[in-house]
Structure formats: structure tokens, C-alpha cells
């Protein structure tokens, strides 16, 4: 049987999300539940992928299926597409597997032309409405399908409003709107060189293609990368019978959540606009009314709506985000989906649903997006500093958290300031649109002058966990002049402001922020997560302060202490440089003697912070270029310190420069050439462990880790130095302390020969940063420059340094683990590359049978939750 590419709503259901997209599957489900859904059909995600495979063409068979389903839709509605008397109009909307708010395209009122607009006016006895719909359609079609700048249309609309003394769009009469339509069509012809298409079938196919194309627009590509959405999923297209919220004052449209998406509180939350179409609410053109006031305007519709909202929430067992339209006092459901929410709300909703008996603990653990937890780990305003501050304005508390930064008025300026100059940025816009996505990503906070709680800025900021104050109408924002006026206060580009996304307050200047507390719902859910996860979670930490943060976040040890990081500080780097440039063993030992006490006290601090939690300390792994002095002045100072001639030292520095430092003299190669370095470090570790064990009366068992091993003989050589030194120190101090010697697996050869390496190594830790670099032959320091092109050309969807390449690097991880355990069945295996804090990579580590992941302290909670989700999914 030929493949089916188009499904009527009545043919689908909620489980068909991969094929029908989220929106399509839920429209089908609502149809099955008997809810008032304007009927329609879904062109599948497979049709989208086929469109791309066929060189961006819709095949004849798909076109035929679309027309066939259109004919069925005509029967259902008893209207005809393109009919002069009784025209059927449809909306065409994107809908991927997971919702990507505002990323892709929507076209409403499709099917209107110079004839059907007259039919629509007659059929509804409302000429004003018909022309209002037509002008909206021309604008959307021209913008979305043909790429004509929508500002040109806005300018015409504004001109007609001004000519006729109209304040709002709703003040325009039918005659005014006819004039708008006339000018819109002229503009279209001028821009495109042809008339606006009058054939509804042509309009339909062009719109479907435009939605397919929108899957690959730049903002969707950025959004996918941020949200781990593969590029080969494609989007479905929903063609749905239009219902009209702009038919007069007994019509309207709105969006509502079954619980508050900012706090999680159980109460209907949302807003609507009378006499408007959907895009008016989201675009923030007029400020909408809260949903509760619908009760007074249309009590029956309100009651029906709340009943349906409850039904949907119970059916999906999750908070729903619902779009609806009221056409002449009749309610229609246009969409339902699991609502996007802040992390705070996600925790509360998940826990409340357990308490309400709708889901169990495991399901609750699966309900919270690990990456979202990040929001809770972000700063709030310092209470004292806040007391002294006076808000200059108040907007809507659209996405919680606190932010302070320099004001920029365009996304481009924000990106330049944040990325180019490392500034903290608050993006201030009249309203945001999807083109602003990159500016929003780099911003600490977002402030808009217009728009409600479901405006683009609010929805996107919540998703990203960025603090946002929306709809701050007191702020008069001039994006061209790059200035904002709030009362008498003038804020120019580059001035500091602070915003509070939990209260909506806006402050002048920079208010100090503090880390949040981790109790309440956060602690409850993390407790559940810990109950189910199998992977242990450790932290990468080099200094006691970070170690304490990590323990606070629930770290069960330190999986990686990078000892070279201890020497970046200004007062320490000279001794480190001295060690590196030493020409003789004596010089080097001299420098090492200076480093020893520093190291020992660092390690003592770490052991004290971690108590009996295991601490893995890695021997020095300094890519030389990061430590060598570059400036003559630094070389002079160092030469002085070492009693050497400047020229002599400069020549040494030159001789140490490498063409490929990342493949150079680093890692265990240092210890092979200069064993005294490993000796000093081992001594520092063992002495620190003895001291702290004695001080705290506990048994510390340090784990000493060798970096960049690629060969068993290399491992054996360095291990022998460590063991010899450690045993000497123990003997000297008459101490009895256990220690382990293990290795990083970060050179592909180590993974390939892991069975041999495990003969010497007592534990493995995958260094997937280097393993990725060396497997791909991508320089960690330079790959960013060309990876963008790889994303654009869809060669890669993700940065392999952020998300583990499971098919390639992952194979080495699996193989290394398996081979290692063949030799040493109880071998402890973990990961300490950046991937250790990435949820999808953590799921992979769980499946590969690793014992632990180790990540930066702020990612520890994320890793705990991701590890629990991996275990629960696995069990299922
Ligand atoms: C690694 O390579 O993954 C690793 C953890 O080591 P580093 O990042 O210090 O090279
Ligand atoms: Mg490494």
C-alpha cells in the first residue's frame, strides 16, 4: 500500500506525535474526546522530510492527497474552497514533534480572494470582518510565504489609520479596510512582479511549502540546537477550518494554561482579546485581558471552557496550554499541549500532580526537564541591596530570576556586547520577535514594553530560563535612537539596569545578586531522583570553594581536580612557568619545591571540603601554550626571578612553542620526561591526605589520576613513580593510608587497548573533551570557527563537544568500558569531560554501564535528575 502522508483529525490520536507533530496529534485526540475542534487534516512530518529529500518539492502523490482531504473537509463543513457564495477558509500551521513556539510559520484565513471575500461578507453579513480577514491574509501570506517585509504592510495600515483618525485596528471601517486591501495588493505586485495569487489551491500549496521551509529557517535551527531537537524530524502541517475571533464583539480569541506557568499554582491562567485573531494575542499588539474576566463577559462560554480545561488536564495528566477561539459566542478549541513552564512551576506541578494522585513519583521525576533546573540555580537579588533600591517601573513578571546588565536595544547589539566584549546584557525591546532569538540567548534578562504573559518574549524567556519582565508600558522605548524613557529617567544604550522577573520590577543601576536556596520542592524532587538513579554524580572542582558548592548541590565526590588550574592565579603562575622553562633537573626541582606547599594546602582544602567523599586528583596536564609567558615583560620578570639572562630565557620559551599544543607536550608526557613533577604532586597529595585524615579523624583514600595515557607501558612507568613516591611518604610519616592510581581515557588508543591498560589502572575516567577532539580531529580551541557551517549545512546538528557523539566517540566509551572490565571486573568507570553534565550524554553513560558522571558544580543537580530519568526510562 502506498504510504499515507495526510491524516484527517478524526484518523489520528495523541500517540501519533512523531508522525503528526504535537499539534496535529493533540487536535486528533481532542476530536476523539468529542471536544469542539474545527476539523481539518495534518500533512505528516514524513511528507516534510520527503519534501527535503526530493529537493524541496512536494511530490504529486502528496499534492493529490492534500486535495482529496480538502474535498472531505468541504463536505464536513458544507462549504467549498474558493466558492464565491459559501467559501471554506483554512489556517495552515506548523507543528513539530515538540513545540517550538514562534519558530515556524502560520498562515490564517487562507482561501480568501477578491471573490470569496464578497461571499464571506454576505454569508456572515459582516463586510468589515471579511475585509479585515482578507487584509490579514494578504499580509501573512506575503510575509510568511513570499518573504516580503511585514513592516511595509504595517506602514500602509498605519497610514490608513492616520488618514481616517482611527486609533486601533478595530476602529477601521469596512471601507477603510477595502482601501488597505487595495494598497496591500499593489504592494504585493510591486514586490513580486505578479498579482496576488487568487487561486486558493495555489495559495494552499504555497503555504504548505512555506511551513516545510520554515523548519529550516535560521531561528528554528538555533532553537533546535539549544533544545536538542534533531534536524531530521521535520514539521507536520495542520490545515484546519477557520473559525473567527474577529467576527465582532461576541467573538474573541485567547490562550490559557490550566495552572500558572510561572509559579505552578493550580488556577486557570491566561488571557484573551475580544474581536481579534490569534496572532494579536501572541504578538502583543493590544494588551489582552485576564481570562477570569471572560466570566463576566460570557459566563456560559467561560464555564464550558473551564470544564474542557479540566478534562484536558486530567486526560493528559499534565498542565495544559490551550488556544481557543470564540466565534459568535461559540467556543472552539484550536490547540492543547503540555504547557511550557518555569523550573519553579515544573517542580510544583510535578509534586502537586503526585499529591493529587494523577501521577507517581517516577513520572514526576520524568516531568522536569533537567536543563531547566538551571533556572533555579541562578541568582536572585541580594535582599539588602534590594531594600535600598527603588523600582522605576513595573511590568509583568514573565520569567523569574534576577538580572543586572547593560541595556542594548537590538539583538545584534546585545550579541556584539555579550560575545564580543564579554558584557552582561539586558535586552530591551518594544516587543521581541523570533528574529531576536540570538540576542535573547546571550542576555541576562529581557525587558519589553508591550505584550502579555504569553507574548513571544515571555514564552521564549521562560523556556530558556532567562529572567524576563514583559509589557512594561511605562517604558517608552525608542529602538532607533537607542534610548528608553521611564518617567523622567532616561536610560541610554550601555547604561545599567536591573530587572526582577519574579515581581516585574525594573530598577536603574546594577543590583547585587545572590545564589538561590535549594529547599522545598527542589529538595523533594531531587530526593525522588536520588532514589531512582543508578549513576553516581561527582563534580569537577579544583578549589575548595567550588567543592563546597558541589557538595551543596549533592555531589558525591570530586571526579576531577585539574591541578594545573591551581596555578593560573597571578601569584602562582611564575613558579609554574619557572618549572616549565627549567633547563636542568635542579632548576626544575627548585621550582617544584615552591609549588609543593601550594599544592599541599590546596589539596588539604579540597579534602576538608569533601570529608569522606572520594576525591580524584589528576596529575598536571597543562597545554604548554596556556602557561608560557608571551610578553617580553613577563619573560624579563621570570628571567630575573630565575637569575637567567633575558635572551637565554626567551630562546627557551621560543623553543618550547609547539605547532599543535593540544597534541603536544602535555598530560602524562610531562611525567615521562620529568618524573620529578609526578613525584612532587604525589607527595603533595599523600601528605595532604594524611594531614586531613589526622585532623578530621577520618580515612581519606585519594585517587590519583594520570592524564592522556595512550599505552600500557606509559601507564606503568608513571604509576611506578607515583607508587614509589607515595609509599616513601607513607613510610616517612609512618602513616597507613590507602590510595588508588587510575587513568583518564581520553586518547583513542587508550580506549582501544583498555584491556591492557586496566592491568595497571585501578579506575578509568573518560575525558570526552580530548576523546572528542582526538576522535574527530577537531581542535577544541578552534572548532567553533567552522562548526557553524556544519550546522548550517546540516552535516552536524549539535556541537560534539557539548553533546556526546554517541555513534563515534560513544563507541569508544562503550568499548573502553567493556575491555577494561574484562581485565578488572570491578573497575570503576566514570566520565569527567563536559558531557558529564549534559542530559542526553548522561543517559548514554547510564546505558553504557558507567558508575558515575562528573561535571561542573552547577550542573550537579541537572546530572542527578538526568541520571534518574535515564534509570526510570530504562526500567520502562
Ligand atoms: C577531558 O579531556 O575530557 C578532560 C576532562 O580533561 P581536560 O578537559 O582537562 O583536557
Ligand atoms: Mg583532557
GROMACS .gro file of C-alpha atoms in nm, residues 29-323:
model
  295
   29UNK     CA    1  -0.701   1.348   2.035
   30UNK     CA    2  -0.935   1.636   2.116
   31UNK     CA    3  -1.150   1.537   1.820
   32UNK     CA    4  -1.168   1.183   1.961
   33UNK     CA    5  -1.265   1.324   2.301
   34UNK     CA    6  -1.562   1.492   2.135
   35UNK     CA    7  -1.442   1.846   2.202
   36UNK     CA    8  -1.542   2.132   1.971
   37UNK     CA    9  -1.247   2.130   1.733
   38UNK     CA   10  -1.274   2.292   1.390
   39UNK     CA   11  -1.200   1.998   1.165
   40UNK     CA   12  -0.901   1.964   0.939
   41UNK     CA   13  -0.615   1.742   0.840
   42UNK     CA   14  -0.246   1.702   0.905
   43UNK     CA   15   0.024   1.666   0.642
   44UNK     CA   16   0.278   1.443   0.817
   45UNK     CA   17   0.636   1.506   0.925
   46UNK     CA   18   0.731   1.233   0.679
   47UNK     CA   19   0.589   1.448   0.400
   48UNK     CA   20   0.822   1.723   0.524
   49UNK     CA   21   1.129   1.500   0.523
   50UNK     CA   22   1.029   1.374   0.180
   51UNK     CA   23   0.996   1.734   0.062
   52UNK     CA   24   1.359   1.789   0.159
   53UNK     CA   25   1.473   1.456   0.014
   54UNK     CA   26   1.305   1.543  -0.315
   55UNK     CA   27   1.500   1.867  -0.341
   56UNK     CA   28   1.238   2.090  -0.179
   57UNK     CA   29   0.946   1.972  -0.389
   58UNK     CA   30   0.608   1.835  -0.288
   59UNK     CA   31   0.553   1.517  -0.482
   60UNK     CA   32   0.242   1.473  -0.696
   61UNK     CA   33   0.110   1.196  -0.472
   62UNK     CA   34   0.120   1.422  -0.168
   63UNK     CA   35  -0.046   1.706  -0.358
   64UNK     CA   36  -0.321   1.468  -0.462
   65UNK     CA   37  -0.373   1.351  -0.105
   66UNK     CA   38  -0.395   1.710   0.016
   67UNK     CA   39  -0.662   1.790  -0.243
   68UNK     CA   40  -0.851   1.472  -0.160
   69UNK     CA   41  -0.862   1.564   0.207
   70UNK     CA   42  -0.959   1.918   0.120
   71UNK     CA   43  -1.262   1.776  -0.059
   72UNK     CA   44  -1.356   1.580   0.255
   73UNK     CA   45  -1.316   1.895   0.460
   74UNK     CA   46  -1.554   2.071   0.222
   75UNK     CA   47  -1.813   1.802   0.285
   76UNK     CA   48  -1.770   1.814   0.661
   77UNK     CA   49  -1.819   2.190   0.664
   78UNK     CA   50  -2.068   2.204   0.383
   79UNK     CA   51  -1.863   2.483   0.229
   80UNK     CA   52  -1.645   2.499  -0.078
   81UNK     CA   53  -1.284   2.605  -0.107
   82UNK     CA   54  -1.279   2.906  -0.342
   83UNK     CA   55  -1.657   2.924  -0.364
   84UNK     CA   56  -1.798   3.271  -0.427
   85UNK     CA   57  -2.105   3.221  -0.211
   86UNK     CA   58  -2.004   2.994   0.068
   87UNK     CA   59  -1.625   2.981   0.084
   88UNK     CA   60  -1.428   2.748   0.306
   89UNK     CA   61  -1.131   2.917   0.467
   90UNK     CA   62  -0.848   2.740   0.645
   91UNK     CA   63  -0.549   2.806   0.862
   92UNK     CA   64  -0.215   2.647   0.777
   93UNK     CA   65   0.011   2.597   1.076
   94UNK     CA   66   0.333   2.420   1.154
   95UNK     CA   67   0.356   2.158   1.426
   96UNK     CA   68   0.673   1.963   1.503
   97UNK     CA   69   0.703   1.668   1.741
   98UNK     CA   70   0.789   1.905   2.020
   99UNK     CA   71   0.655   2.255   2.030
  100UNK     CA   72   0.887   2.526   1.910
  101UNK     CA   73   0.692   2.840   1.999
  102UNK     CA   74   0.713   3.112   1.739
  103UNK     CA   75   0.989   2.937   1.549
  104UNK     CA   76   0.792   2.834   1.246
  105UNK     CA   77   0.512   2.975   1.042
  106UNK     CA   78   0.135   3.017   1.049
  107UNK     CA   79  -0.100   3.147   0.783
  108UNK     CA   80  -0.461   3.230   0.867
  109UNK     CA   81  -0.770   3.299   0.651
  110UNK     CA   82  -0.632   3.109   0.354
  111UNK     CA   83  -0.877   3.075   0.067
  112UNK     CA   84  -0.968   3.442   0.051
  113UNK     CA   85  -0.950   3.626  -0.279
  114UNK     CA   86  -1.134   3.911  -0.448
  115UNK     CA   87  -1.441   3.688  -0.499
  116UNK     CA   88  -1.455   3.482  -0.183
  117UNK     CA   89  -1.417   3.794   0.032
  118UNK     CA   90  -1.750   3.911  -0.108
  119UNK     CA   91  -1.901   3.567  -0.039
  120UNK     CA   92  -1.767   3.577   0.315
  121UNK     CA   93  -1.911   3.925   0.370
  122UNK     CA   94  -2.251   3.811   0.250
  123UNK     CA   95  -2.250   3.476   0.431
  124UNK     CA   96  -2.163   3.645   0.760
  125UNK     CA   97  -2.347   3.962   0.688
  126UNK     CA   98  -2.036   4.140   0.803
  127UNK     CA   99  -1.836   4.320   0.542
  128UNK     CA  100  -1.596   4.475   0.786
  129UNK     CA  101  -1.498   4.135   0.920
  130UNK     CA  102  -1.449   3.991   0.571
  131UNK     CA  103  -1.209   4.264   0.463
  132UNK     CA  104  -1.030   4.258   0.797
  133UNK     CA  105  -0.966   3.887   0.739
  134UNK     CA  106  -0.856   3.945   0.383
  135UNK     CA  107  -0.601   4.214   0.471
  136UNK     CA  108  -0.461   3.989   0.743
  137UNK     CA  109  -0.432   3.703   0.497
  138UNK     CA  110  -0.257   3.911   0.232
  139UNK     CA  111  -0.007   4.035   0.487
  140UNK     CA  112   0.063   3.691   0.636
  141UNK     CA  113   0.089   3.520   0.302
  142UNK     CA  114   0.318   3.790   0.166
  143UNK     CA  115   0.538   3.789   0.474
  144UNK     CA  116   0.549   3.419   0.557
  145UNK     CA  117   0.524   3.261   0.213
  146UNK     CA  118   0.685   3.524  -0.008
  147UNK     CA  119   0.922   3.689   0.238
  148UNK     CA  120   0.802   4.047   0.184
  149UNK     CA  121   0.894   4.264   0.481
  150UNK     CA  122   0.589   4.289   0.705
  151UNK     CA  123   0.682   4.639   0.813
  152UNK     CA  124   0.585   4.760   0.467
  153UNK     CA  125   0.233   4.633   0.536
  154UNK     CA  126   0.230   4.779   0.885
  155UNK     CA  127   0.322   5.115   0.734
  156UNK     CA  128   0.023   5.101   0.500
  157UNK     CA  129  -0.208   5.004   0.785
  158UNK     CA  130  -0.076   5.289   0.999
  159UNK     CA  131  -0.117   5.532   0.712
  160UNK     CA  132  -0.480   5.433   0.656
  161UNK     CA  133  -0.545   5.456   1.029
  162UNK     CA  134  -0.400   5.801   1.042
  163UNK     CA  135  -0.584   5.920   0.733
  164UNK     CA  136  -0.909   5.812   0.897
  165UNK     CA  137  -0.839   5.916   1.253
  166UNK     CA  138  -0.852   5.557   1.378
  167UNK     CA  139  -0.664   5.476   1.698
  168UNK     CA  140  -0.692   5.097   1.698
  169UNK     CA  141  -0.723   4.848   1.413
  170UNK     CA  142  -1.076   4.782   1.538
  171UNK     CA  143  -1.168   5.145   1.466
  172UNK     CA  144  -1.122   5.089   1.092
  173UNK     CA  145  -1.444   5.060   0.890
  174UNK     CA  146  -1.515   4.817   0.608
  175UNK     CA  147  -1.440   5.092   0.357
  176UNK     CA  148  -1.109   5.170   0.526
  177UNK     CA  149  -1.017   4.803   0.518
  178UNK     CA  150  -1.102   4.777   0.148
  179UNK     CA  151  -0.854   5.057   0.094
  180UNK     CA  152  -0.596   4.866   0.299
  181UNK     CA  153  -0.655   4.555   0.088
  182UNK     CA  154  -0.618   4.758  -0.231
  183UNK     CA  155  -0.287   4.905  -0.121
  184UNK     CA  156  -0.163   4.568   0.009
  185UNK     CA  157  -0.227   4.411  -0.330
  186UNK     CA  158  -0.046   4.695  -0.504
  187UNK     CA  159   0.247   4.646  -0.272
  188UNK     CA  160   0.246   4.272  -0.345
  189UNK     CA  161   0.254   4.333  -0.720
  190UNK     CA  162   0.530   4.587  -0.683
  191UNK     CA  163   0.738   4.347  -0.474
  192UNK     CA  164   0.669   4.024  -0.663
  193UNK     CA  165   0.606   4.147  -1.015
  194UNK     CA  166   0.283   3.946  -1.033
  195UNK     CA  167  -0.069   3.980  -0.892
  196UNK     CA  168  -0.155   3.839  -0.553
  197UNK     CA  169  -0.250   3.472  -0.617
  198UNK     CA  170  -0.624   3.433  -0.645
  199UNK     CA  171  -0.644   3.055  -0.681
  200UNK     CA  172  -0.697   2.905  -0.332
  201UNK     CA  173  -0.531   2.577  -0.434
  202UNK     CA  174  -0.217   2.765  -0.531
  203UNK     CA  175  -0.235   2.956  -0.203
  204UNK     CA  176  -0.266   2.629  -0.014
  205UNK     CA  177   0.028   2.452  -0.174
  206UNK     CA  178   0.249   2.758  -0.143
  207UNK     CA  179   0.157   2.783   0.226
  208UNK     CA  180   0.229   2.417   0.293
  209UNK     CA  181   0.567   2.452   0.126
  210UNK     CA  182   0.639   2.766   0.327
  211UNK     CA  183   0.574   2.577   0.651
  212UNK     CA  184   0.807   2.298   0.537
  213UNK     CA  185   1.069   2.558   0.452
  214UNK     CA  186   1.026   2.727   0.787
  215UNK     CA  187   1.160   2.411   0.951
  216UNK     CA  188   1.495   2.522   0.822
  217UNK     CA  189   1.483   2.893   0.887
  218UNK     CA  190   1.778   3.029   1.086
  219UNK     CA  191   1.582   3.087   1.407
  220UNK     CA  192   1.442   2.733   1.400
  221UNK     CA  193   1.793   2.595   1.352
  222UNK     CA  194   1.921   2.791   1.651
  223UNK     CA  195   1.621   2.682   1.859
  224UNK     CA  196   1.676   2.317   1.768
  225UNK     CA  197   2.038   2.328   1.867
  226UNK     CA  198   1.950   2.488   2.200
  227UNK     CA  199   1.685   2.227   2.268
  228UNK     CA  200   1.846   1.909   2.137
  229UNK     CA  201   1.597   1.868   1.853
  230UNK     CA  202   1.735   1.668   1.558
  231UNK     CA  203   1.711   1.835   1.219
  232UNK     CA  204   1.572   1.525   1.052
  233UNK     CA  205   1.244   1.525   1.246
  234UNK     CA  206   1.074   1.774   1.016
  235UNK     CA  207   0.750   1.953   1.088
  236UNK     CA  208   0.395   1.850   1.014
  237UNK     CA  209   0.147   2.096   0.864
  238UNK     CA  210  -0.203   2.135   1.002
  239UNK     CA  211  -0.475   2.258   0.769
  240UNK     CA  212  -0.774   2.349   0.979
  241UNK     CA  213  -1.111   2.506   0.912
  242UNK     CA  214  -1.100   2.869   1.013
  243UNK     CA  215  -1.313   2.992   1.296
  244UNK     CA  216  -1.314   3.362   1.355
  245UNK     CA  217  -1.243   3.552   1.669
  246UNK     CA  218  -1.263   3.876   1.476
  247UNK     CA  219  -1.632   3.850   1.385
  248UNK     CA  220  -1.737   4.124   1.624
  249UNK     CA  221  -1.783   4.183   1.992
  250UNK     CA  222  -1.931   3.840   2.055
  251UNK     CA  223  -1.610   3.684   1.923
  252UNK     CA  224  -1.260   3.662   2.057
  253UNK     CA  225  -0.952   3.452   2.095
  254UNK     CA  226  -0.717   3.358   2.373
  255UNK     CA  227  -0.462   3.133   2.533
  256UNK     CA  228  -0.484   2.979   2.876
  257UNK     CA  229  -0.285   2.748   3.097
  258UNK     CA  230  -0.456   2.512   3.337
  259UNK     CA  231  -0.201   2.615   3.602
  260UNK     CA  232   0.014   2.919   3.641
  261UNK     CA  233   0.318   2.859   3.418
  262UNK     CA  234   0.537   3.091   3.624
  263UNK     CA  235   0.460   2.957   3.972
  264UNK     CA  236   0.277   2.629   3.914
  265UNK     CA  237  -0.020   2.743   4.123
  266UNK     CA  238  -0.335   2.547   4.043
  267UNK     CA  239  -0.564   2.805   3.886
  268UNK     CA  240  -0.667   2.883   3.532
  269UNK     CA  241  -0.423   3.136   3.396
  270UNK     CA  242  -0.434   3.314   3.067
  271UNK     CA  243  -0.561   3.599   2.862
  272UNK     CA  244  -0.784   3.680   2.570
  273UNK     CA  245  -0.880   3.957   2.333
  274UNK     CA  246  -1.228   4.023   2.205
  275UNK     CA  247  -1.275   4.078   1.834
  276UNK     CA  248  -0.929   3.959   1.742
  277UNK     CA  249  -0.740   3.680   1.571
  278UNK     CA  250  -0.484   3.460   1.743
  279UNK     CA  251  -0.174   3.640   1.631
  280UNK     CA  252  -0.294   3.960   1.800
  281UNK     CA  253  -0.263   3.795   2.143
  282UNK     CA  254   0.079   3.646   2.092
  283UNK     CA  255   0.225   3.944   1.908
  284UNK     CA  256   0.132   4.174   2.191
  285UNK     CA  257  -0.030   4.430   1.958
  286UNK     CA  258  -0.311   4.504   2.204
  287UNK     CA  259  -0.276   4.423   2.571
  288UNK     CA  260  -0.510   4.133   2.644
  289UNK     CA  261  -0.749   4.085   2.935
  290UNK     CA  262  -0.704   3.818   3.204
  291UNK     CA  263  -0.903   3.503   3.141
  292UNK     CA  264  -1.101   3.544   3.464
  293UNK     CA  265  -1.282   3.847   3.319
  294UNK     CA  266  -1.432   3.624   3.049
  295UNK     CA  267  -1.658   3.501   3.329
  296UNK     CA  268  -1.834   3.838   3.332
  297UNK     CA  269  -1.843   3.887   2.957
  298UNK     CA  270  -1.962   3.539   2.854
  299UNK     CA  271  -2.039   3.328   3.159
  300UNK     CA  272  -2.156   3.024   2.965
  301UNK     CA  273  -1.855   3.014   2.739
  302UNK     CA  274  -1.632   3.061   3.041
  303UNK     CA  275  -1.791   2.768   3.224
  304UNK     CA  276  -1.766   2.545   2.921
  305UNK     CA  277  -1.404   2.646   2.879
  306UNK     CA  278  -1.308   2.567   3.239
  307UNK     CA  279  -1.481   2.231   3.213
  308UNK     CA  280  -1.286   2.144   2.898
  309UNK     CA  281  -0.963   2.270   3.051
  310UNK     CA  282  -1.011   2.038   3.349
  311UNK     CA  283  -1.098   1.750   3.127
  312UNK     CA  284  -0.787   1.800   2.917
  313UNK     CA  285  -0.561   1.829   3.219
  314UNK     CA  286  -0.698   1.507   3.365
  315UNK     CA  287  -0.675   1.336   3.031
  316UNK     CA  288  -0.313   1.431   2.969
  317UNK     CA  289  -0.229   1.423   3.340
  318UNK     CA  290  -0.028   1.740   3.296
  319UNK     CA  291  -0.068   2.114   3.286
  320UNK     CA  292  -0.213   2.217   2.950
  321UNK     CA  293  -0.155   2.522   2.737
  322UNK     CA  294  -0.474   2.577   2.541
  323UNK     CA  295  -0.563   2.801   2.249
   0.00000   0.00000   0.00000
